[in-house]
CSV table of C-alpha atoms in Angstrom, one decimal:
chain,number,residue,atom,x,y,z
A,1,UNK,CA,-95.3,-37.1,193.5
A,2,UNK,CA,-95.2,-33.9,195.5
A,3,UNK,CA,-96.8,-34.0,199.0
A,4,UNK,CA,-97.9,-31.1,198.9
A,5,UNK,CA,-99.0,-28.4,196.0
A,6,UNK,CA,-98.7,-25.3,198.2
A,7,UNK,CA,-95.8,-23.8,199.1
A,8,UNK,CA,-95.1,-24.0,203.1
A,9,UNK,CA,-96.0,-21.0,204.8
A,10,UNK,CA,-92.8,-19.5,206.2
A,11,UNK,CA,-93.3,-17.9,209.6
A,12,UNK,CA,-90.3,-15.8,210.8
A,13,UNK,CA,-90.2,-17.5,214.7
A,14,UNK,CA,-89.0,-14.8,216.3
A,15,UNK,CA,-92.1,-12.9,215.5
A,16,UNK,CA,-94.8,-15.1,215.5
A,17,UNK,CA,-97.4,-16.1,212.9
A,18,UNK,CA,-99.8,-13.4,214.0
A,19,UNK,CA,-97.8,-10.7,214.0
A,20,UNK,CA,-96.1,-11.3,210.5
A,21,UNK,CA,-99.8,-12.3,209.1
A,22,UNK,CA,-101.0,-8.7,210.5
A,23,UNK,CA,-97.9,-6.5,209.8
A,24,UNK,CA,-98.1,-8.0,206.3
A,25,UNK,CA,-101.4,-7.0,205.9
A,26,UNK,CA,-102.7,-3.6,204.2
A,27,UNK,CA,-105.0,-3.3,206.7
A,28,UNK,CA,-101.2,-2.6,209.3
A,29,UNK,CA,-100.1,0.0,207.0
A,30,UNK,CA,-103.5,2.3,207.9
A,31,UNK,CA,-103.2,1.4,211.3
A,32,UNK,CA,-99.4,2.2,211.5
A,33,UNK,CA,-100.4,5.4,210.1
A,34,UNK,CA,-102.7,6.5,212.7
A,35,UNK,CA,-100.9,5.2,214.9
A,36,UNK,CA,-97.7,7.4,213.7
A,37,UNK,CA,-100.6,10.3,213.9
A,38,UNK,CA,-101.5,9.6,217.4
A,39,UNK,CA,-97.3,9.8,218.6
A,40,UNK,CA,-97.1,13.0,217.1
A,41,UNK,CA,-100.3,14.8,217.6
A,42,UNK,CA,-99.1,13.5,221.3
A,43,UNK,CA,-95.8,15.7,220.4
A,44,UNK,CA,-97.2,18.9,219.3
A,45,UNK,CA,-99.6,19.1,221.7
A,46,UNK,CA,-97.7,19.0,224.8
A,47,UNK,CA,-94.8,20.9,222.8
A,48,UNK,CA,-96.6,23.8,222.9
A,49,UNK,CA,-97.1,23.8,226.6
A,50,UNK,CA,-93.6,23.1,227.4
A,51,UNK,CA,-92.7,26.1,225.5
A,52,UNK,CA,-95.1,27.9,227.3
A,53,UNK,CA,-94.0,26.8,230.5
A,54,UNK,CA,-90.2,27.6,229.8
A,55,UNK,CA,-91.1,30.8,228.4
A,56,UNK,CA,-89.5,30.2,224.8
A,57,UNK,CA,-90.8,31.7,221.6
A,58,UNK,CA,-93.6,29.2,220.0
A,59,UNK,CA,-92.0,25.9,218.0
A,60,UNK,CA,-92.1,25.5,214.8
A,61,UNK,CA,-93.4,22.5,213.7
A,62,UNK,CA,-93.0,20.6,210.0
A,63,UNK,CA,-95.2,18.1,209.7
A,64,UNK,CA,-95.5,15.6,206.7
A,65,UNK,CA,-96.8,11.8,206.5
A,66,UNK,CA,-94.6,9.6,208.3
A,67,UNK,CA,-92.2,12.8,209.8
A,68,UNK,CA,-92.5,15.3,212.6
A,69,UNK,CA,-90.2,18.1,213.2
A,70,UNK,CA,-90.7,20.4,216.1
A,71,UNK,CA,-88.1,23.3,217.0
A,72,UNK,CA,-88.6,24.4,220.5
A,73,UNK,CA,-86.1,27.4,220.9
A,74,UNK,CA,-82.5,25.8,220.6
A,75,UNK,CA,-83.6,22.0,220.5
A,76,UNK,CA,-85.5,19.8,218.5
A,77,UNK,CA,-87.1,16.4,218.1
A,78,UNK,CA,-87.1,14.4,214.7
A,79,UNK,CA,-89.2,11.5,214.2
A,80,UNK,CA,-90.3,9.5,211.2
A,81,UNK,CA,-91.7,6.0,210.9
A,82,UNK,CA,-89.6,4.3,208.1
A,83,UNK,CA,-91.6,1.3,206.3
A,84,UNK,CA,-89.6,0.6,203.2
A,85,UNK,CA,-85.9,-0.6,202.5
A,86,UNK,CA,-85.0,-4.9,202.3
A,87,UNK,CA,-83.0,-4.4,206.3
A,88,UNK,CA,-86.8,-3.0,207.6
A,89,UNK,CA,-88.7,-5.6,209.7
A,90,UNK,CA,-92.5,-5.6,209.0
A,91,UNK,CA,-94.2,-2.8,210.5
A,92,UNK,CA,-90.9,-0.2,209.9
A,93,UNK,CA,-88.9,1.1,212.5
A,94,UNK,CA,-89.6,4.7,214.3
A,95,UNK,CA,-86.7,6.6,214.5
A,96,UNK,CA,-86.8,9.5,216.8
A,97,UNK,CA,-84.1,12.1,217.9
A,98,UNK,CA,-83.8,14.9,219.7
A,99,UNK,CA,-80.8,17.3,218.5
A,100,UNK,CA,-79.2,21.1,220.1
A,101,UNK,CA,-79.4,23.1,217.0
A,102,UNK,CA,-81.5,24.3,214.3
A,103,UNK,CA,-83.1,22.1,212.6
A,104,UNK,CA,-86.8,23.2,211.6
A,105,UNK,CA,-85.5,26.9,211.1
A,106,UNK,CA,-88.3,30.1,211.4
A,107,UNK,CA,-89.7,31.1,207.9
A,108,UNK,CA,-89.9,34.6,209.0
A,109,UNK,CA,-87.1,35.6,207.2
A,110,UNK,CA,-87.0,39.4,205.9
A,111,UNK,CA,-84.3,39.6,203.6
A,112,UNK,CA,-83.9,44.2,203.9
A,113,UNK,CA,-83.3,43.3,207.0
A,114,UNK,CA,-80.2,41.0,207.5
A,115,UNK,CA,-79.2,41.3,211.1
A,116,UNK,CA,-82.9,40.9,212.3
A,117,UNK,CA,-82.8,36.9,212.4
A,118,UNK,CA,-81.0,34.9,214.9
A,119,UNK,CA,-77.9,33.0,213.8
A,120,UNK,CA,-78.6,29.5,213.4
A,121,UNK,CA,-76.8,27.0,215.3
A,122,UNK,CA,-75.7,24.0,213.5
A,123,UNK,CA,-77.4,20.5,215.3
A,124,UNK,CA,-75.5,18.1,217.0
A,125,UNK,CA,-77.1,15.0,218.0
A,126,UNK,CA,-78.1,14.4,222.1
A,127,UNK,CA,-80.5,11.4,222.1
A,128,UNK,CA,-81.7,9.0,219.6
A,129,UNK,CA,-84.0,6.0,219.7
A,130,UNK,CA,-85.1,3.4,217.3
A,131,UNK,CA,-88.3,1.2,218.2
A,132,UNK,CA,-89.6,-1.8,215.9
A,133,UNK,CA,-93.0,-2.2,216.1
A,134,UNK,CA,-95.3,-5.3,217.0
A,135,UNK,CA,-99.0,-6.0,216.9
A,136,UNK,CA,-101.1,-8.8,215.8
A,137,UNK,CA,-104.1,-7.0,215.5
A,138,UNK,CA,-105.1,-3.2,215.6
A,139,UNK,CA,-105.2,-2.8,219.2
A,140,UNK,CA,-102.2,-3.8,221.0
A,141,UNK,CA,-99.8,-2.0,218.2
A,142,UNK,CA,-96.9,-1.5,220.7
A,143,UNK,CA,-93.1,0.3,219.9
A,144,UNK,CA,-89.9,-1.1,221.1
A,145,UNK,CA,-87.0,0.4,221.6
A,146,UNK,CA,-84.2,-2.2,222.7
A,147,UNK,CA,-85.8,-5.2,220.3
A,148,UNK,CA,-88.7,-7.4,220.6
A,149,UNK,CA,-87.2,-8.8,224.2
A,150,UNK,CA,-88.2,-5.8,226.0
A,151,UNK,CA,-91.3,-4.3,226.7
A,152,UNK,CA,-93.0,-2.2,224.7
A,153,UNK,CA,-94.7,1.2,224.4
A,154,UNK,CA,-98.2,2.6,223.3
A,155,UNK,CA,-97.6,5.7,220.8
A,156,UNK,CA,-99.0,8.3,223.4
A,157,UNK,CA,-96.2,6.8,226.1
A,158,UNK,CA,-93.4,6.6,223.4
A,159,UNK,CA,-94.2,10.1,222.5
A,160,UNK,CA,-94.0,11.4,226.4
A,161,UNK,CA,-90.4,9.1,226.5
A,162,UNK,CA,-89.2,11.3,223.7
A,163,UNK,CA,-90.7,14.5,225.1
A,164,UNK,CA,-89.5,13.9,228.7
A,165,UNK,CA,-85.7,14.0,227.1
A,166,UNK,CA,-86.8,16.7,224.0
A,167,UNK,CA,-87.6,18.7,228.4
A,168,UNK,CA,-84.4,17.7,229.7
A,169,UNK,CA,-82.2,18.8,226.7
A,170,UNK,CA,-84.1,22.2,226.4
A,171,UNK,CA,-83.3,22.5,230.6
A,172,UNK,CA,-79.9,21.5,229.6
A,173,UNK,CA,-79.5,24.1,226.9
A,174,UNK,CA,-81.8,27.1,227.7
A,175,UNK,CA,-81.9,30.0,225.5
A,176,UNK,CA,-80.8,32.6,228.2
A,177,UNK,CA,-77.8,29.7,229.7
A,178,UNK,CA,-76.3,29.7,226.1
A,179,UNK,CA,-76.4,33.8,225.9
A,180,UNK,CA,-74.4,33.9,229.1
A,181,UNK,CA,-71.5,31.6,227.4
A,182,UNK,CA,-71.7,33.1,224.4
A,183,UNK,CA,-70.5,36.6,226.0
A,184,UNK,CA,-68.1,35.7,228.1
C-alpha cells in the first residue's frame, strides 16, 4: 500500500518554499514584467539628463519587452531580463551591460550623403552584471547580483548601480577625450 497518493512537494532549499511557490506562479511573470518596466523607465529617464548634463547629443534608446538599449554618445547600457532556458532559476536572471561603442546606432542615415554620419565604433565590453531575482510575494521582488547570499536590490536602485557605471564609462570615454587621440 502506498502512504501517500500525492506526489511530495519538492521545495528547492536554497530558495525557500515561498519563493519557488511565487516565482512559479503566473501571477510572478506580470509582476517581473513591471518590475523589468520600472528598472528601465528608471534608465531612460535619468539617461536623458545625464546626457544633458555632459552635453552629448540625445540617446537613442530601443526599447522592446524584456530589453533596453540606450546609446548615450560613445557608450551604452544593455539590459534584458531572460526567463526561459532549462540553466534559468525561477524568476530569470537580469543581465545588464554597459559597452564603449556603438551599439543602438542613429537611424538618421541619409544615404546621398555618405560622409555626413559618424563612423561607428565597434563595442567592447566595460561592465557586466547578472542578478537573479527573489520574491515571495509582489512586494519585496528584490535583484541580486553576486547570488542569493548577498543582499539585494529594488529595480529603481539596480537601475541607478547600472547608471552610476553607464556615468563613469561615458567620463571615462568622453566624445571630445576620444577626438583628441584620434588626431594625434
Amino acid at each position: 500500500m502506498i502512504d501517500q497518493a500525492s506526489p511530495e512537494r519538492i521545495l528547492d532549499a536554497q530558495l525557500g518554499a515561498d519563493r519557488t511557490a511565487f516565482l512559479a506562479s503566473h501571477r510572478a511573470h506580470s509582476v517581473a514584467t513591471r518590475e523589468f518596466t520600472r528598472f528601465a523607465d528608471t534608465i531612460v529617464k535619468a539617461v536623458k539628463g545625464i546626457a544633458a548634463e555632459k552635453e552629448v547629443e540625445p540617446p537613442v534608446l530601443r526599447m522592446a519587452p524584456e530589453r533596453c538599449i540606450v546609446q548615450v554618445g560613445p557608450v551604452a547600457l544593455t539590459a534584458a531580463h531572460i526567463k526561459t532556458g532549462s540553466d534559468v532559476p525561477l524568476g530569470g536572471h537580469l543581465l545588464a551591460i554597459v559597452w564603449h561603442g556603438t551599439i543602438a546606432p542613429r537611424g538618421d542615415h541619409v544615404p546621398e550623403r555618405n560622409g555626413a554620419r559618424a563612423k561607428a565604433i565597434t563595442p567592447t565590453q566595460l561592465w557586466e552584471e547578472s542578478c537573479t531575482v527573489s520574491a515571495d510575494n509582489e512586494n519585496n521582488w528584490h535583484w541580486h547580483p553576486n547570488g542569493l547570499d548577498q543582499a539585494g536590490y529594488t529595480s529603481t536602485e539596480l537601475a541607478e548601480r547600472c547608471l552610476a557605471q553607464l556615468t563613469q564609462a561615458l567620463e571615462t570615454h568622453r566624445p571630445d577625450a576620444e577626438l583628441n587621440t584620434e588626431s594625434a
